[in-house]
Coordinates of C-alpha atoms in Angstrom, one line a residue:
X553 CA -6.1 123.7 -35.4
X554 CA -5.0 121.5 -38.4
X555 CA -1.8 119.7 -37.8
X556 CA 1.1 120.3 -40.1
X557 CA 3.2 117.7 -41.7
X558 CA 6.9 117.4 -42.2
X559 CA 8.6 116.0 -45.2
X560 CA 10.9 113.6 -44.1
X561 CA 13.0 111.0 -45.8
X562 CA 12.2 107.2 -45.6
X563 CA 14.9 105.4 -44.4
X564 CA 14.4 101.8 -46.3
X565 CA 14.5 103.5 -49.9
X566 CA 15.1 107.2 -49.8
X567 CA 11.9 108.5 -51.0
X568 CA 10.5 111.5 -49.7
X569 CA 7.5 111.2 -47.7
X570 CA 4.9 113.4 -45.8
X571 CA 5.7 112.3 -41.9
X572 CA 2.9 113.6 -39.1
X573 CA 3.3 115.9 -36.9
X574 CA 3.6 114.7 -33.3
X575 CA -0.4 115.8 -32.4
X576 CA -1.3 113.7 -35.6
X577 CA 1.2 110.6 -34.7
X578 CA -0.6 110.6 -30.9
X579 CA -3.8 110.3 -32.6
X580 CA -2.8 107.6 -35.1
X581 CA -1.8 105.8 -32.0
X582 CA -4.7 106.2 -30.4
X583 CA -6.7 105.1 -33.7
X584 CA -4.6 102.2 -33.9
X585 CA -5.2 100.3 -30.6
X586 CA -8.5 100.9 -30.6
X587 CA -9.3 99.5 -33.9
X588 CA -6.9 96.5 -32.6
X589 CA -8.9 95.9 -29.5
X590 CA -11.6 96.2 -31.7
X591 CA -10.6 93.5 -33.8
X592 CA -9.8 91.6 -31.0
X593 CA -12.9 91.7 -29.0
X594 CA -14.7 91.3 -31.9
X595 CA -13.2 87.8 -33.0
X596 CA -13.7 86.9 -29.2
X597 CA -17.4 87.5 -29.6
X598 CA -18.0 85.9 -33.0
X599 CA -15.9 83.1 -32.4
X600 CA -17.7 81.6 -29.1
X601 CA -15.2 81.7 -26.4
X602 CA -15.7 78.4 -24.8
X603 CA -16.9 78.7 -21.2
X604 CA -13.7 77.8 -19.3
X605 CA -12.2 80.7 -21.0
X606 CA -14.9 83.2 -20.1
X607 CA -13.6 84.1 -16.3
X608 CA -9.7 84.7 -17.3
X609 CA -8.4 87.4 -18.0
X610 CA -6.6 88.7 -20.8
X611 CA -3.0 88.0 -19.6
X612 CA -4.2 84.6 -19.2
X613 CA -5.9 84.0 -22.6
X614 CA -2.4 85.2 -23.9
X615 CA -0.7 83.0 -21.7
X616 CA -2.9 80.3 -22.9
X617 CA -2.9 80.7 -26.9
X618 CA 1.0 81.5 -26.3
X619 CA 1.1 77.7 -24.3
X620 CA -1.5 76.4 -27.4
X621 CA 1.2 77.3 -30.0
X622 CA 4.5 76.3 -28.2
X623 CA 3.7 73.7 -26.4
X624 CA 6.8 72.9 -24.1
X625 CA 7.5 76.6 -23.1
X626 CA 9.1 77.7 -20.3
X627 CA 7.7 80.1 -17.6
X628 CA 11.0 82.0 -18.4
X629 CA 10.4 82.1 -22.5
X630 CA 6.6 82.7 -21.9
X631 CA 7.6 85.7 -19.7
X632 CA 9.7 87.5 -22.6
X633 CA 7.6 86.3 -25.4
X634 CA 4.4 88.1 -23.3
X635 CA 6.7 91.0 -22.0
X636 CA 5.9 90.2 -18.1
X637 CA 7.7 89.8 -15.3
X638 CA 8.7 86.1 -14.8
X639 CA 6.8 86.5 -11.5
X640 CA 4.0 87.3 -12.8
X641 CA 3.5 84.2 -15.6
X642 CA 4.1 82.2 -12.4
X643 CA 1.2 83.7 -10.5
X644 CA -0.9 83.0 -14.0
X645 CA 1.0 79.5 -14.0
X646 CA -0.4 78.9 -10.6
X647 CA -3.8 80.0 -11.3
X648 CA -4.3 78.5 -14.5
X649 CA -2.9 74.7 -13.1
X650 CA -5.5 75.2 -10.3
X651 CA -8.0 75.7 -12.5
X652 CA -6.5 72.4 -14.2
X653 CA -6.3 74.2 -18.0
X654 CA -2.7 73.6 -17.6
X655 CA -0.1 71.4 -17.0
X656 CA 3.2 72.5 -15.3
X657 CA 6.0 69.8 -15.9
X658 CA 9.4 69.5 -14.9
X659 CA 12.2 69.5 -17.4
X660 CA 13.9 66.3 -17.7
X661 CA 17.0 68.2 -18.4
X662 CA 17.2 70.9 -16.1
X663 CA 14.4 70.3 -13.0
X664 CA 14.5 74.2 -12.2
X665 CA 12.7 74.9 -15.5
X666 CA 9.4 74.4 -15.6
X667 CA 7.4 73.2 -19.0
X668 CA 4.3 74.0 -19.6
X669 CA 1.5 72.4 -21.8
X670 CA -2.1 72.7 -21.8
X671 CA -4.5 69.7 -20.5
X672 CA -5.5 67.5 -23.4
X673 CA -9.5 68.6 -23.3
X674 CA -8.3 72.5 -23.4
X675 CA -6.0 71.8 -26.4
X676 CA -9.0 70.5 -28.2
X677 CA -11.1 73.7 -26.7
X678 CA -9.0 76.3 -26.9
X679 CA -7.6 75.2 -30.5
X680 CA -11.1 75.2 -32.1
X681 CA -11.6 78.5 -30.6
X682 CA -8.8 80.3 -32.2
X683 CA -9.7 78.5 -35.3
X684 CA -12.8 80.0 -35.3
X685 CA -11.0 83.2 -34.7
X686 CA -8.7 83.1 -37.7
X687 CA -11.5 81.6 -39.9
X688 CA -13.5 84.7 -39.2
X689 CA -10.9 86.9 -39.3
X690 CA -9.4 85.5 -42.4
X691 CA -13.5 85.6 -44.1
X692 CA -13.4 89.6 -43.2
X693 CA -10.4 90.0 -44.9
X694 CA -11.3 88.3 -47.8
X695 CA -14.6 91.0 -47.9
X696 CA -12.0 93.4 -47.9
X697 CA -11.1 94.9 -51.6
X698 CA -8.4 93.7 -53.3
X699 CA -6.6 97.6 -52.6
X700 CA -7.1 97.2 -49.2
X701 CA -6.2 93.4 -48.6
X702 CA -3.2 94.5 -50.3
X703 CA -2.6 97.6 -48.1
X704 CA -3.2 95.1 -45.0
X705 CA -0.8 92.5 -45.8
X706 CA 1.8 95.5 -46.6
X707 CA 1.2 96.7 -43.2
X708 CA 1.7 93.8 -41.7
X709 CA 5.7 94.1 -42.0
X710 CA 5.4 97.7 -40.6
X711 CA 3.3 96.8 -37.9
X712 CA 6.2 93.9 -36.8
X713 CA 8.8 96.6 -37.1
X714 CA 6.6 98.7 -34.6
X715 CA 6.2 96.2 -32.1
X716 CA 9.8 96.0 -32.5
X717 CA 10.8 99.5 -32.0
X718 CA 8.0 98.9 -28.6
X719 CA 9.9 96.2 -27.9
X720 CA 13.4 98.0 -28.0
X721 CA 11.9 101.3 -25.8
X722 CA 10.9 98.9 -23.0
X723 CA 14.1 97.4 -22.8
X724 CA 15.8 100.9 -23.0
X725 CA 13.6 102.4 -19.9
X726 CA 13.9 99.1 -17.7

């Protein structure tokens, strides 16, 4: 059965637009995390993950790119900026310093906050990797034509707002 669409206004500048129905929204969803797991992956694979990355898992990759690009981060901050439990980056913490990828320090300031950083030779590892990962990203894009590098970079804004609104519904349920 073909799904029906709604014409709804847009809230940021009035103009009328066709909206989904809710069958057709679920399968936009759908489409969209696979194509960004697809993405994902897919930079992974091209980019070489070096082999000290290639047993963790993916809360510890993030945990690791999020430690590459705020060096300094608390377990507290790195827990809301992932959207775990506190516990759990601690757990990740703990594995990850055994493993000796990174560093746990104490806070000068306040000893009950721990800072983390990544060991020097992972900084160098682990930054050439997502190098790699942008530069192939960024070389895919660029094969993309100039209508749909436009449409990309457009989405980009609505795609924020979603993660957002995500955001906003997991603080709503608890």
């Amino acid at each position: 059965m073909p799904s029906t669409s709604l014409t709804a206004t847009a809230p940021h500048d009035g103009r009328k637009v066709d909206q989904p129905d809710a069958d057709e929204l679920l399968k936009q969803a759908d489409q969209l995390l696979t194509v960004m797991a697809s993405i994902r992956r897919s930079g992974r694979l091209l980019a070489r993950r070096p082999v000290e990355l290639s047993t963790l898992t993916g809360s510890q990759i993030d945990l690791v790119s999020l430690v590459r690009r705020r060096p300094g981060v608390s377990v507290a901050q790195a827990a809301e900026e992932l959207q775990l439990a506190p516990n759990t980056v601690s757990t990740l913490v703990r594995q990850l310093t055994d493993e000796r990828l990174l560093l746990r320090r104490v806070d000068p300031i306040d000893r009950r906050v721990a800072r983390l950083e990544l060991t020097a030779g992972m900084q160098r590892k682990v930054g050439a990797f997502l190098d790699r990962r942008l530069a192939m990203l960024g070389t895919a894009m660029n094969r993309l034509s100039t209508g749909d590098q436009r449409r990309l970079t457009d989405s980009l804004a609505a795609l924020v707002r979603l993660a957002e609104r995500l955001k906003e519904q997991e603080t709503t349920n608890g």
